[in-house]
mmCIF file of C-alpha atoms in Angstrom:
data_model
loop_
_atom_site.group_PDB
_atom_site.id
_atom_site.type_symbol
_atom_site.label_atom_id
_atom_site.label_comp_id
_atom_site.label_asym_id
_atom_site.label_seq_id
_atom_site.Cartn_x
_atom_site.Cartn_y
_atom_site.Cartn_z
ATOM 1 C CA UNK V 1 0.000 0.000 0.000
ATOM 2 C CA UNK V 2 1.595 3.608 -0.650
ATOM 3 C CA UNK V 3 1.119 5.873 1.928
ATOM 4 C CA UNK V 4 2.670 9.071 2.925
ATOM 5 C CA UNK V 5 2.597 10.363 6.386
ATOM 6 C CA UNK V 6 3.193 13.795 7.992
ATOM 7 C CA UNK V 7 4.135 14.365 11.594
ATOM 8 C CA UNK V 8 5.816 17.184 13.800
ATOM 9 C CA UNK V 9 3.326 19.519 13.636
ATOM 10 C CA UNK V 10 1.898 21.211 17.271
ATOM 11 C CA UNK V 11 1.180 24.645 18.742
ATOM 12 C CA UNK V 12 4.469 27.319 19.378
ATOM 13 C CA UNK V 13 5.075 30.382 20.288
ATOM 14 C CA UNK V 14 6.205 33.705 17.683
ATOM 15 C CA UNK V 15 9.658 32.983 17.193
ATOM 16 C CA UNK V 16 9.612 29.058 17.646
ATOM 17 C CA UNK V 17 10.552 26.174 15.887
ATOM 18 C CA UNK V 18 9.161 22.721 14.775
ATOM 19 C CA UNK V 19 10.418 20.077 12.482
ATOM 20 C CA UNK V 20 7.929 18.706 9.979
ATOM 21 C CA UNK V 21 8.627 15.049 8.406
ATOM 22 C CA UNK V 22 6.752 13.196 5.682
ATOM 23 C CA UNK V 23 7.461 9.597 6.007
ATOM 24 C CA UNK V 24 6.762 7.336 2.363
ATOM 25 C CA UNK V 25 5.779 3.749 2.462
ATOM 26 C CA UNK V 26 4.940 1.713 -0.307
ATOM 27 C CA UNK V 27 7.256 3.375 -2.924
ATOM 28 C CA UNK V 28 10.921 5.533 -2.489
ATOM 29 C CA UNK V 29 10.620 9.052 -2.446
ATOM 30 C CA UNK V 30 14.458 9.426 -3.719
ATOM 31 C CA UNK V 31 12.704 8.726 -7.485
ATOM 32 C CA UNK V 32 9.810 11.259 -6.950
ATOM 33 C CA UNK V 33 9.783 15.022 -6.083
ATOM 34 C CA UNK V 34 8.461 16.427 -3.165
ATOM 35 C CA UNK V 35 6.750 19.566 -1.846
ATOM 36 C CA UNK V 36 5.279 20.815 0.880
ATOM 37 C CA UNK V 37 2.365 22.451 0.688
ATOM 38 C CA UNK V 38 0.262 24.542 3.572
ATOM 39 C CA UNK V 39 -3.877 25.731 3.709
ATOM 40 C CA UNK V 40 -5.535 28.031 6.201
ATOM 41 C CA UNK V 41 -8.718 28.292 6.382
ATOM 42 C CA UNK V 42 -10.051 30.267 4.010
ATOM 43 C CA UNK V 43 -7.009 30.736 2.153
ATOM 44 C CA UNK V 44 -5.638 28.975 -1.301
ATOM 45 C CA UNK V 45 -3.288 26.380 -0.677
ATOM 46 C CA UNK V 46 -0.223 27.827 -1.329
ATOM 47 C CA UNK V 47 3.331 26.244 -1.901
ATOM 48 C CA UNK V 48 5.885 26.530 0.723
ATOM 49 C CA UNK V 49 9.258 24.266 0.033
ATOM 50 C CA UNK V 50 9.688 21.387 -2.891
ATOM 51 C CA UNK V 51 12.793 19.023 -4.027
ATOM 52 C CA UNK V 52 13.880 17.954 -7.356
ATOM 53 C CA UNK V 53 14.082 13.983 -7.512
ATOM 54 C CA UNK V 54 17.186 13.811 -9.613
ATOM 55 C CA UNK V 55 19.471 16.791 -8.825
ATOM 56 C CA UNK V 56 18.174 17.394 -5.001
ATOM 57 C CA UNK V 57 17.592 21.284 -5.987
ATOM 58 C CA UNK V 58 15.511 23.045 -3.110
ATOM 59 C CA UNK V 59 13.293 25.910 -3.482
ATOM 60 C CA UNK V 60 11.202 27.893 -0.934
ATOM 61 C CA UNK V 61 8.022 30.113 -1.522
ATOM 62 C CA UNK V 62 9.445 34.082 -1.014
ATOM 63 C CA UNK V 63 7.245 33.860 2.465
ATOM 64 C CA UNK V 64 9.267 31.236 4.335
ATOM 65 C CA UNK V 65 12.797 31.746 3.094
ATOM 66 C CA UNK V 66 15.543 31.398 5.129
ATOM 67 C CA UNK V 67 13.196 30.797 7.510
ATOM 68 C CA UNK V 68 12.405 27.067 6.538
ATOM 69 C CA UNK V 69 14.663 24.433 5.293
ATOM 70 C CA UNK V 70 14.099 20.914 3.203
ATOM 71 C CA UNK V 71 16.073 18.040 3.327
ATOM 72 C CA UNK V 72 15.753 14.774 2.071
ATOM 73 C CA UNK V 73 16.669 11.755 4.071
ATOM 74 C CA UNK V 74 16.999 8.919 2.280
ATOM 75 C CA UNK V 75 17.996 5.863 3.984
ATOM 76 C CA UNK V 76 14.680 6.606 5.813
ATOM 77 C CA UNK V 77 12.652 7.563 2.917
ATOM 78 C CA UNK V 78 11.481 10.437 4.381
ATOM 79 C CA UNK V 79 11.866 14.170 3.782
ATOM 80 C CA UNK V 80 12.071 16.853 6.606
ATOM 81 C CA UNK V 81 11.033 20.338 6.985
ATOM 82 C CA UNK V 82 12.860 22.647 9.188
ATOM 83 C CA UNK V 83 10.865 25.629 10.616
ATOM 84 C CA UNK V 84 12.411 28.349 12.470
ATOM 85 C CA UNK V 85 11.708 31.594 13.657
ATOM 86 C CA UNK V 86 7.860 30.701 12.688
ATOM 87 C CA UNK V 87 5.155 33.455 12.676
ATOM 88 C CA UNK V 88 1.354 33.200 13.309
ATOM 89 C CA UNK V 89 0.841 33.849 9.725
ATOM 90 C CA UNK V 90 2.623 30.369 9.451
ATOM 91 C CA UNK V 91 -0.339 28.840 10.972
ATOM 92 C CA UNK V 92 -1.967 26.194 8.848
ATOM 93 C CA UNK V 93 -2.071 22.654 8.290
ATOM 94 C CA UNK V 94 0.539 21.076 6.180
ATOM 95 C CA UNK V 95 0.485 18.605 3.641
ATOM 96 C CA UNK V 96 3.341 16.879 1.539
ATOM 97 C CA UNK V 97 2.767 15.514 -1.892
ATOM 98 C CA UNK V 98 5.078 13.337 -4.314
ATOM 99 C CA UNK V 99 4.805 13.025 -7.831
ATOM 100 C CA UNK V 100 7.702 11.610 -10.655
ATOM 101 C CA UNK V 101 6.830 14.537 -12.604
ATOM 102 C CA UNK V 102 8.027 17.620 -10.778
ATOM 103 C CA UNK V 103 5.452 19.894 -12.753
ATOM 104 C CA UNK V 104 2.327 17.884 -11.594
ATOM 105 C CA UNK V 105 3.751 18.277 -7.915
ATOM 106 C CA UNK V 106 4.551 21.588 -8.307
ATOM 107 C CA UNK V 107 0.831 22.608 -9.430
ATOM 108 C CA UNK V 108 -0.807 20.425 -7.002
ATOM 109 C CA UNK V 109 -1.639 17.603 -8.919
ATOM 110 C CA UNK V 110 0.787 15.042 -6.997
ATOM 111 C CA UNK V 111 0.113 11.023 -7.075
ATOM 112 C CA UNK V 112 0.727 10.824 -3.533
ATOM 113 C CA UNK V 113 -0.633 12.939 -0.447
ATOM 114 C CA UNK V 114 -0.768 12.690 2.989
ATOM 115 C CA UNK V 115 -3.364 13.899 5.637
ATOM 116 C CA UNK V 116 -1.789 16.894 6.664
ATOM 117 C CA UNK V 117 -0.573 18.061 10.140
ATOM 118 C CA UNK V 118 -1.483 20.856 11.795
ATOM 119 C CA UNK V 119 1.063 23.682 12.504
ATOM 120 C CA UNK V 120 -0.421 26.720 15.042
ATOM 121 C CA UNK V 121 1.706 29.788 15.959
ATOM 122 C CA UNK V 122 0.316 31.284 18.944
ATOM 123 C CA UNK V 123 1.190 33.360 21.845
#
């Protein structure tokens, strides 16, 4: 069965940090790329961090950068997403997605989702 799993996600103050991880079973994620996507309520989904499959090139939506940073982790076939210095606009729940074409991940259409985890940023 392929599955893809978030976790890490939780309730922090301005200024903290959490580490989100999206955990692949059923297929390797080192042959797909990845991206992390994020939706409030009432807000588009809107593209936060993705990874190239064959190069490992890491981008970062204008909003979060230098503030959040991807890595892949493959011996575990799972992909992490650093947060730091995180900002109640930050608040939303996150998804990852995986798709061999980078283009159909990149606009949303991904094979592979997970649930989502919710991140809140909260004094």
């Amino acid at each position: 069965q392929v599955q893809l799993v978030e976790s890490g996600g939780g309730l922090v103050q301005p200024g903290g940090s959490l580490r989100l991880s999206c955990a692949a079973s059923g297929f390797t994620l080192d042959a797909y790329a990845i991206g992390w996507f994020r939706q409030a309520p009432g807000k588009e989904r809107e593209r936060v961090s993705w990874i190239s499959s064959s190069r490992a090139s890491t981008y970062y939506a204008d909003s979060v950068k230098g503030r959040f940073t991807m890595s892949r982790d493959n011996a575990k076939n799972t992909v992490h997403l650093q947060m730091n210095s995180l900002k109640p606009e930050d608040t939303a729940v996150y998804y990852c997605a995986a798709d061999s074409s980078f283009f159909k991940m990149l606009f949303g259409r991904g094979a592979y989702w997970g649930q989502g985890t919710q991140v809140t940023v909260s004094s």
